[in-house]
Amino acid sequence: MPPLSHRTVVDLPTPALRGARPAPLTAQHVPEALATGPITRLVDRHGRTVRDLRLSVTDRCNLRCTYCMPAQGLQWLPTPDLLTVAELARLARLAVEHLGVERVRLTGGEPLLRRDLEEVVAAVAGLRTRSGAPVDVGLTTNGLGLDKRAAGLREAGLGRVNISLDSLDPVEYAAVTRRDRLDDVLRGIAAAQEVGLSPVKINAVAVAGALEERAPRLLAQCLRSGWQLRFIEHMPLGPRETWRPQEVVGRDEVLRVLERAGFELAEIGRPDRRPATLWRVAAGEGAYGAYPGGSVGIISSVTAPFCSDCDRTRVTADGRLMTCLFSSRETDLRAPMRQGASDEEIMRIWAQATWGKPLAHGTDEPWHAPDGFERPSRTMSAIGG
């Protein structure tokens, strides 16, 4: 990870602390309502409204996935730089109770590496949206250690879980993650199901190589086990040398591989504007045995992006707001909190930053596939999934 001085960090002053209103993030005119009026939602210049908060609790990870980070790992954030449970809970409360957020996903790094994760979950799960509904609380994890903590997380209020699993072959899994831990992940998945975390979604990055064998086998097993499989196109969020646009395995290729393996697919679409486009899978039997009907999803951020209706906002483990996954601009929320900023001041900073959200993939230029990405200085593990 590059040092902080290599990133564009926007430090917005707050009235109580420095005697001036927060400065706008862009040269674009910020509506008067964002400067002086009440803050009731997070909306950007392109008409998109935030409903989903990705809240990272750590940048540390116990795997070294080839598409995510170098073999030697990264320089982790010092513990004092991480948001505390109280700070994470405060941001979640402001987002859910005041700013219209309906879903909170806790991410990392690997969030299970935080010993106080159950406290974070309990604080978030106790929130109610402005409509009075319980907030939807999820967790993205690699599954290592989940078998030991699934019950406690469920008791704390966790509703669902996404688990990274790129292959069911132990040798291939070890090659991708640089760790021989497949059995541990499978135990974690089983524990999640046993305690009632639902749905259990499996995230698999679609990379060139063994896709012809890997994807059908993984889908058949997910259908049999009741897991919801999502293939994710490889995005430029790991070490720079690991991503080339011409090597991206796109949605169409994933579908061709599955259909050649005998799966009968029918497109469903994107329910609730979630990132994955879903296909209904008919029950059948193939090289990897019989399987019931179900669904499979593809998150095609590269070949068919969904920026036009993106409803997400992200906060990194050290309290930097990123309005776009690919943005090179970050807004500091941690410093104002630690300097005594009021809830209203924090929400105004958040709202002004959201107003400046890029149009697509970190830029305000119309997107052009597949190389129209602004490359963020942080890798995915340091941003939060």
Short mmCIF file of C-alpha atoms in Angstrom, two decimals:
data_model
loop_
_atom_site.label_atom_id
_atom_site.label_comp_id
_atom_site.label_asym_id
_atom_site.label_seq_id
_atom_site.Cartn_x
_atom_site.Cartn_y
_atom_site.Cartn_z
CA MET A 1 0.00 0.00 0.00
CA PRO A 2 1.45 3.40 -0.87
CA PRO A 3 1.91 5.86 1.97
CA LEU A 4 -0.99 8.17 2.69
CA SER A 5 0.82 11.10 1.09
CA HIS A 6 0.39 9.40 -2.28
CA ARG A 7 -3.38 9.56 -2.05
CA THR A 8 -5.69 12.50 -2.54
CA VAL A 9 -7.20 12.91 0.91
CA VAL A 10 -9.77 15.67 1.23
CA ASP A 11 -9.85 17.10 4.74
CA LEU A 12 -13.12 19.00 4.96
CA PRO A 13 -13.23 21.50 7.83
CA THR A 14 -16.31 21.73 10.01
CA PRO A 15 -17.87 24.95 11.35
CA ALA A 16 -17.43 24.22 15.05
CA LEU A 17 -13.80 23.24 14.61
CA ARG A 18 -12.39 25.75 12.14
CA GLY A 19 -14.96 28.47 11.68
CA ALA A 20 -15.92 27.78 8.06
CA ARG A 21 -18.40 25.66 6.18
CA PRO A 22 -17.03 22.48 4.55
CA ALA A 23 -15.56 23.30 1.15
CA PRO A 24 -17.12 21.66 -1.91
CA LEU A 25 -15.23 18.69 -3.28
CA THR A 26 -15.43 19.73 -6.93
CA ALA A 27 -15.56 22.83 -9.02
CA GLN A 28 -19.23 22.05 -9.62
CA HIS A 29 -21.71 24.24 -7.76
CA VAL A 30 -22.88 22.60 -4.54
CA PRO A 31 -26.60 23.23 -3.95
CA GLU A 32 -27.38 25.67 -1.17
CA ALA A 33 -29.23 22.90 0.65
CA LEU A 34 -25.98 20.99 1.09
CA ALA A 35 -24.26 24.07 2.45
CA THR A 36 -26.88 25.34 4.88
CA GLY A 37 -30.04 23.21 4.82
CA PRO A 38 -30.88 20.02 6.72
CA ILE A 39 -29.14 16.86 5.47
CA THR A 40 -31.65 14.05 4.95
CA ARG A 41 -30.14 11.90 2.21
CA LEU A 42 -27.01 11.27 0.16
CA VAL A 43 -27.54 12.20 -3.48
CA ASP A 44 -25.03 13.00 -6.22
CA ARG A 45 -24.94 15.34 -9.24
CA HIS A 46 -26.13 12.51 -11.50
CA GLY A 47 -29.34 11.84 -9.58
CA ARG A 48 -28.23 8.69 -7.77
CA THR A 49 -29.29 8.18 -4.14
CA VAL A 50 -27.24 6.15 -1.66
CA ARG A 51 -28.99 3.18 -0.05
CA ASP A 52 -26.03 0.87 0.62
CA LEU A 53 -23.08 1.42 2.98
CA ARG A 54 -19.91 -0.68 2.75
CA LEU A 55 -18.15 -0.28 6.10
CA SER A 56 -14.64 -1.70 6.30
CA VAL A 57 -13.48 -2.77 9.76
CA THR A 58 -9.87 -3.72 8.93
CA ASP A 59 -7.42 -3.75 6.03
CA ARG A 60 -5.69 -6.92 7.27
CA CYS A 61 -6.19 -10.27 5.56
CA ASN A 62 -4.93 -13.81 6.20
CA LEU A 63 -4.99 -14.81 2.52
CA ARG A 64 -2.82 -13.50 -0.32
CA CYS A 65 -5.09 -13.89 -3.34
CA THR A 66 -3.15 -13.33 -6.54
CA TYR A 67 -5.72 -10.88 -7.95
CA CYS A 68 -5.89 -8.87 -4.71
CA MET A 69 -2.45 -8.34 -3.19
CA PRO A 70 1.23 -9.24 -3.56
CA ALA A 71 2.57 -12.46 -2.07
CA GLN A 72 4.35 -10.61 0.73
CA GLY A 73 1.14 -8.83 1.72
CA LEU A 74 0.79 -5.11 2.35
CA GLN A 75 1.79 -2.64 5.03
CA TRP A 76 -1.14 -2.78 7.43
CA LEU A 77 -2.64 0.26 9.08
CA PRO A 78 -1.52 0.87 12.67
CA THR A 79 -4.23 -0.10 15.13
CA PRO A 80 -4.79 3.49 16.40
CA ASP A 81 -5.63 4.51 12.82
CA LEU A 82 -8.53 2.06 12.61
CA LEU A 83 -12.03 3.21 13.42
CA THR A 84 -13.14 2.08 16.86
CA VAL A 85 -16.36 0.21 17.53
CA ALA A 86 -17.94 3.45 18.70
CA GLU A 87 -16.83 5.30 15.56
CA LEU A 88 -18.07 2.55 13.26
CA ALA A 89 -21.37 2.48 15.13
CA ARG A 90 -21.72 6.25 14.90
CA LEU A 91 -21.22 6.33 11.14
CA ALA A 92 -23.65 3.46 10.68
CA ARG A 93 -26.22 5.21 12.86
CA LEU A 94 -25.97 8.47 10.91
CA ALA A 95 -26.21 6.61 7.61
CA VAL A 96 -29.20 4.46 8.57
CA GLU A 97 -31.25 6.69 10.86
CA HIS A 98 -30.67 10.02 9.11
CA LEU A 99 -29.30 9.58 5.58
CA GLY A 100 -31.56 6.91 4.07
CA VAL A 101 -29.20 3.93 4.04
CA GLU A 102 -31.05 0.60 4.16
CA ARG A 103 -28.23 -1.95 3.88
CA VAL A 104 -24.89 -2.12 5.70
CA ARG A 105 -22.22 -4.60 4.69
CA LEU A 106 -19.19 -5.07 6.94
CA THR A 107 -16.05 -5.73 4.95
CA GLY A 108 -12.26 -5.80 5.09
CA GLY A 109 -9.56 -6.88 4.49
CA GLU A 110 -10.83 -9.86 6.39
CA PRO A 111 -13.36 -8.65 8.99
CA LEU A 112 -13.08 -11.84 11.08
CA LEU A 113 -9.59 -10.66 12.07
CA ARG A 114 -11.24 -8.07 14.33
CA ARG A 115 -11.81 -9.63 17.74
CA ASP A 116 -14.58 -7.14 18.47
CA LEU A 117 -16.53 -7.84 15.26
CA GLU A 118 -19.51 -9.14 17.24
CA GLU A 119 -19.71 -5.76 19.01
CA VAL A 120 -19.73 -3.97 15.67
CA VAL A 121 -22.44 -6.26 14.32
CA ALA A 122 -24.60 -5.77 17.43
CA ALA A 123 -24.29 -1.99 17.20
CA VAL A 124 -25.31 -1.94 13.53
CA ALA A 125 -28.01 -4.60 13.78
CA GLY A 126 -29.82 -2.63 16.47
CA LEU A 127 -30.51 0.24 14.05
CA ARG A 128 -33.80 0.89 12.31
CA THR A 129 -34.19 2.63 8.98
CA ARG A 130 -36.32 5.75 8.69
CA SER A 131 -39.25 3.55 7.67
CA GLY A 132 -38.89 1.63 10.93
CA ALA A 133 -37.58 -1.55 9.28
CA PRO A 134 -34.54 -3.37 10.68
CA VAL A 135 -31.38 -2.53 8.76
CA ASP A 136 -30.10 -5.29 6.46
CA VAL A 137 -26.72 -6.32 7.92
CA GLY A 138 -24.33 -8.48 5.90
CA LEU A 139 -20.71 -9.59 6.07
CA THR A 140 -18.16 -10.23 3.33
CA THR A 141 -15.49 -12.71 4.42
CA ASN A 142 -13.06 -15.34 3.19
CA GLY A 143 -14.60 -17.74 5.70
CA LEU A 144 -11.44 -18.56 7.65
CA GLY A 145 -12.49 -18.92 11.29
CA LEU A 146 -16.18 -18.47 10.54
CA ASP A 147 -16.91 -21.93 11.91
CA LYS A 148 -15.88 -20.68 15.36
CA ARG A 149 -17.74 -17.36 15.23
CA ALA A 150 -20.84 -17.90 13.11
CA ALA A 151 -23.10 -18.55 16.10
CA GLY A 152 -21.91 -15.47 17.96
CA LEU A 153 -22.28 -13.27 14.90
CA ARG A 154 -25.79 -14.57 14.27
CA GLU A 155 -26.71 -13.93 17.89
CA ALA A 156 -25.32 -10.39 17.56
CA GLY A 157 -27.71 -9.75 14.67
CA LEU A 158 -25.85 -10.65 11.49
CA GLY A 159 -28.33 -11.59 8.78
CA ARG A 160 -26.38 -12.88 5.80
CA VAL A 161 -22.89 -13.56 4.57
CA ASN A 162 -20.86 -13.46 1.35
CA ILE A 163 -17.91 -15.86 1.29
CA SER A 164 -15.05 -15.80 -1.19
CA LEU A 165 -14.43 -19.18 -2.80
CA ASP A 166 -12.79 -19.32 -6.23
CA SER A 167 -12.31 -23.07 -6.56
CA LEU A 168 -13.30 -26.38 -4.97
CA ASP A 169 -10.00 -27.98 -5.95
CA PRO A 170 -7.54 -27.80 -3.01
CA VAL A 171 -4.47 -27.38 -5.21
CA GLU A 172 -6.09 -24.69 -7.32
CA TYR A 173 -7.48 -22.91 -4.26
CA ALA A 174 -4.02 -22.86 -2.70
CA ALA A 175 -2.52 -21.49 -5.93
CA VAL A 176 -5.03 -18.63 -6.06
CA THR A 177 -4.95 -17.71 -2.36
CA ARG A 178 -1.33 -18.75 -1.63
CA ARG A 179 -2.70 -20.61 1.40
CA ASP A 180 -3.81 -24.25 1.79
CA ARG A 181 -7.05 -23.46 3.63
CA LEU A 182 -9.91 -24.82 1.51
CA ASP A 183 -11.18 -27.19 4.22
CA ASP A 184 -11.32 -24.31 6.70
CA VAL A 185 -13.44 -22.27 4.29
CA LEU A 186 -15.85 -25.15 3.73
CA ARG A 187 -16.24 -25.56 7.49
CA GLY A 188 -17.03 -21.87 7.74
CA ILE A 189 -19.69 -22.11 5.04
CA ALA A 190 -21.28 -25.10 6.76
CA ALA A 191 -21.35 -23.24 10.08
CA ALA A 192 -22.99 -20.21 8.46
CA GLN A 193 -25.77 -22.39 7.11
CA GLU A 194 -26.17 -24.25 10.39
CA VAL A 195 -26.79 -21.08 12.43
CA GLY A 196 -29.24 -19.67 9.89
CA LEU A 197 -27.26 -16.99 8.08
CA SER A 198 -29.24 -16.62 4.88
CA PRO A 199 -28.58 -16.34 2.10
CA VAL A 200 -25.04 -17.72 1.95
CA LYS A 201 -23.57 -16.19 -1.18
CA ILE A 202 -20.35 -17.43 -2.74
CA ASN A 203 -18.13 -14.91 -4.53
CA ALA A 204 -15.82 -16.31 -7.21
CA VAL A 205 -13.55 -14.11 -9.32
CA ALA A 206 -13.66 -15.14 -12.98
CA VAL A 207 -10.07 -15.36 -14.17
CA ALA A 208 -8.60 -16.93 -17.25
CA GLY A 209 -7.10 -20.40 -17.01
CA ALA A 210 -9.13 -23.16 -15.44
CA LEU A 211 -12.54 -21.56 -15.90
CA GLU A 212 -13.82 -24.39 -18.13
CA GLU A 213 -13.48 -26.87 -15.28
CA ARG A 214 -13.73 -24.56 -12.27
CA ALA A 215 -16.96 -22.69 -13.04
CA PRO A 216 -19.28 -25.67 -13.82
CA ARG A 217 -18.03 -27.67 -10.85
CA LEU A 218 -18.51 -24.72 -8.52
CA LEU A 219 -21.99 -23.97 -9.81
CA ALA A 220 -23.15 -27.60 -9.51
CA GLN A 221 -21.92 -27.78 -5.91
CA CYS A 222 -23.51 -24.45 -4.99
CA LEU A 223 -26.86 -25.55 -6.37
CA ARG A 224 -26.71 -28.81 -4.42
CA SER A 225 -25.66 -27.07 -1.23
CA GLY A 226 -28.11 -24.17 -1.35
CA TRP A 227 -25.42 -21.54 -1.81
CA GLN A 228 -25.98 -18.59 -4.15
CA LEU A 229 -23.04 -18.32 -6.53
CA ARG A 230 -21.85 -15.00 -7.93
CA PHE A 231 -19.07 -14.77 -10.49
CA ILE A 232 -17.24 -11.42 -10.35
CA GLU A 233 -15.29 -10.02 -13.28
CA HIS A 234 -11.66 -9.32 -12.43
CA MET A 235 -11.37 -5.59 -11.74
CA PRO A 236 -8.19 -3.47 -11.58
CA LEU A 237 -8.10 -3.37 -7.79
CA GLY A 238 -5.09 -5.56 -7.00
CA PRO A 239 -1.38 -5.23 -7.83
CA ARG A 240 -1.12 -3.27 -11.07
CA GLU A 241 0.80 -5.98 -12.88
CA THR A 242 -1.98 -8.54 -12.31
CA TRP A 243 -4.65 -6.83 -14.43
CA ARG A 244 -4.80 -6.31 -18.18
CA PRO A 245 -8.06 -5.35 -19.88
CA GLN A 246 -7.55 -7.83 -22.71
CA GLU A 247 -7.38 -10.70 -20.19
CA VAL A 248 -10.69 -9.96 -18.45
CA VAL A 249 -13.05 -12.93 -18.52
CA GLY A 250 -16.34 -11.21 -19.20
CA ARG A 251 -19.96 -12.10 -18.59
CA ASP A 252 -20.50 -13.57 -22.06
CA GLU A 253 -17.56 -15.95 -21.68
CA VAL A 254 -18.76 -17.15 -18.25
CA LEU A 255 -22.20 -17.84 -19.72
CA ARG A 256 -20.70 -19.72 -22.67
CA VAL A 257 -18.65 -21.91 -20.32
CA LEU A 258 -21.70 -22.78 -18.22
CA GLU A 259 -23.91 -23.48 -21.23
CA ARG A 260 -21.26 -25.66 -22.86
CA ALA A 261 -21.20 -27.66 -19.62
CA GLY A 262 -24.92 -28.34 -20.02
CA PHE A 263 -26.50 -25.77 -17.71
CA GLU A 264 -29.79 -24.38 -18.97
CA LEU A 265 -29.90 -20.65 -18.19
CA ALA A 266 -32.62 -18.00 -18.45
CA GLU A 267 -31.87 -14.37 -17.58
CA ILE A 268 -33.78 -12.90 -14.64
CA GLY A 269 -32.17 -9.46 -14.45
CA ARG A 270 -30.99 -7.32 -11.54
CA PRO A 271 -33.55 -7.48 -8.73
CA ASP A 272 -33.55 -4.37 -6.54
CA ARG A 273 -30.69 -2.91 -8.60
CA ARG A 274 -28.18 -5.16 -6.84
CA PRO A 275 -24.82 -5.54 -8.61
CA ALA A 276 -25.33 -9.09 -9.86
CA THR A 277 -27.36 -9.89 -12.94
CA LEU A 278 -29.11 -13.21 -12.23
CA TRP A 279 -29.87 -16.22 -14.40
CA ARG A 280 -32.31 -18.97 -13.50
CA VAL A 281 -30.69 -22.42 -13.69
CA ALA A 282 -32.88 -25.41 -14.54
CA ALA A 283 -32.41 -28.66 -12.63
CA GLY A 284 -30.24 -31.13 -14.50
CA GLU A 285 -27.31 -33.52 -14.48
CA GLY A 286 -23.86 -33.20 -15.98
CA ALA A 287 -20.22 -34.11 -15.57
CA TYR A 288 -20.32 -32.95 -11.95
CA GLY A 289 -23.45 -34.87 -10.98
CA ALA A 290 -27.11 -34.01 -10.58
CA TYR A 291 -28.18 -30.63 -9.26
CA PRO A 292 -31.50 -28.94 -8.41
CA GLY A 293 -32.72 -25.75 -9.99
CA GLY A 294 -31.59 -22.42 -8.66
CA SER A 295 -29.84 -19.28 -9.82
CA VAL A 296 -26.40 -17.93 -10.64
CA GLY A 297 -25.26 -14.32 -10.77
CA ILE A 298 -22.55 -12.42 -12.61
CA ILE A 299 -21.22 -9.08 -11.42
CA SER A 300 -19.99 -7.57 -14.68
CA SER A 301 -18.30 -4.40 -13.45
CA VAL A 302 -15.92 -4.38 -16.43
CA THR A 303 -17.89 -5.50 -19.49
CA ALA A 304 -21.39 -4.30 -18.52
CA PRO A 305 -21.06 -1.85 -15.62
CA PHE A 306 -23.99 -0.59 -13.58
CA CYS A 307 -22.63 2.83 -12.62
CA SER A 308 -25.80 4.60 -13.79
CA ASP A 309 -27.78 3.32 -10.80
CA CYS A 310 -25.00 2.79 -8.26
CA ASP A 311 -26.38 3.36 -4.75
CA ARG A 312 -23.26 2.67 -2.66
CA THR A 313 -20.97 4.61 -0.41
CA ARG A 314 -17.80 3.22 1.18
CA VAL A 315 -15.85 3.99 4.35
CA THR A 316 -12.39 2.51 4.71
CA ALA A 317 -11.07 1.01 7.92
CA ASP A 318 -9.22 4.26 8.70
CA GLY A 319 -12.30 6.38 8.19
CA ARG A 320 -11.85 7.66 4.65
CA LEU A 321 -15.03 8.07 2.63
CA MET A 322 -14.89 6.79 -0.96
CA THR A 323 -17.97 7.60 -3.01
CA CYS A 324 -16.76 5.37 -5.87
CA LEU A 325 -14.80 2.15 -5.71
CA PHE A 326 -12.35 3.53 -8.29
CA SER A 327 -12.10 7.06 -6.96
CA SER A 328 -8.67 8.55 -6.28
CA ARG A 329 -10.34 11.08 -3.97
CA GLU A 330 -10.94 10.30 -0.32
CA THR A 331 -12.70 12.36 2.32
CA ASP A 332 -11.58 12.14 5.92
CA LEU A 333 -14.39 11.38 8.37
CA ARG A 334 -12.21 10.07 11.18
CA ALA A 335 -10.38 13.31 11.96
CA PRO A 336 -13.53 15.43 12.32
CA MET A 337 -15.07 12.78 14.58
CA ARG A 338 -11.99 12.68 16.79
CA GLN A 339 -11.85 16.49 16.89
CA GLY A 340 -15.39 16.74 18.22
CA ALA A 341 -17.51 17.35 15.12
CA SER A 342 -21.27 17.13 15.65
CA ASP A 343 -23.50 14.63 13.89
CA GLU A 344 -24.81 17.41 11.65
CA GLU A 345 -21.29 18.40 10.66
CA ILE A 346 -20.32 14.81 9.83
CA MET A 347 -23.46 14.36 7.74
CA ARG A 348 -22.80 17.60 5.85
CA ILE A 349 -19.28 16.47 5.00
CA TRP A 350 -20.67 13.13 3.84
CA ALA A 351 -23.40 14.76 1.75
CA GLN A 352 -21.04 17.22 0.06
CA ALA A 353 -18.60 14.43 -0.78
CA THR A 354 -21.45 12.38 -2.24
CA TRP A 355 -22.53 15.30 -4.42
CA GLY A 356 -19.10 15.13 -6.09
CA LYS A 357 -19.32 11.38 -6.81
CA PRO A 358 -17.77 10.52 -10.20
CA LEU A 359 -20.01 9.49 -13.08
CA ALA A 360 -18.37 6.12 -13.73
CA HIS A 361 -15.29 4.18 -12.63
CA GLY A 362 -13.68 7.11 -10.88
CA THR A 363 -14.08 9.68 -13.68
CA ASP A 364 -16.68 12.09 -14.99
CA GLU A 365 -16.15 10.86 -18.53
CA PRO A 366 -18.59 8.46 -20.21
CA TRP A 367 -17.35 4.94 -19.60
CA HIS A 368 -15.58 3.08 -22.41
CA ALA A 369 -14.87 -0.62 -21.94
CA PRO A 370 -12.78 -2.25 -20.75
CA ASP A 371 -9.96 0.18 -19.94
CA GLY A 372 -11.90 3.26 -18.85
CA PHE A 373 -10.98 2.96 -15.19
CA GLU A 374 -9.43 5.51 -12.91
CA ARG A 375 -7.03 3.36 -10.89
CA PRO A 376 -7.35 3.98 -7.13
CA SER A 377 -4.13 4.09 -5.15
CA ARG A 378 -5.43 1.55 -2.63
CA THR A 379 -5.98 -2.10 -3.42
CA MET A 380 -9.34 -3.73 -2.77
CA SER A 381 -8.35 -5.07 0.65
CA ALA A 382 -7.55 -1.55 1.81
CA ILE A 383 -10.75 -0.06 0.35
CA GLY A 384 -13.35 -2.57 1.52
CA GLY A 385 -15.42 -4.84 -0.69
#
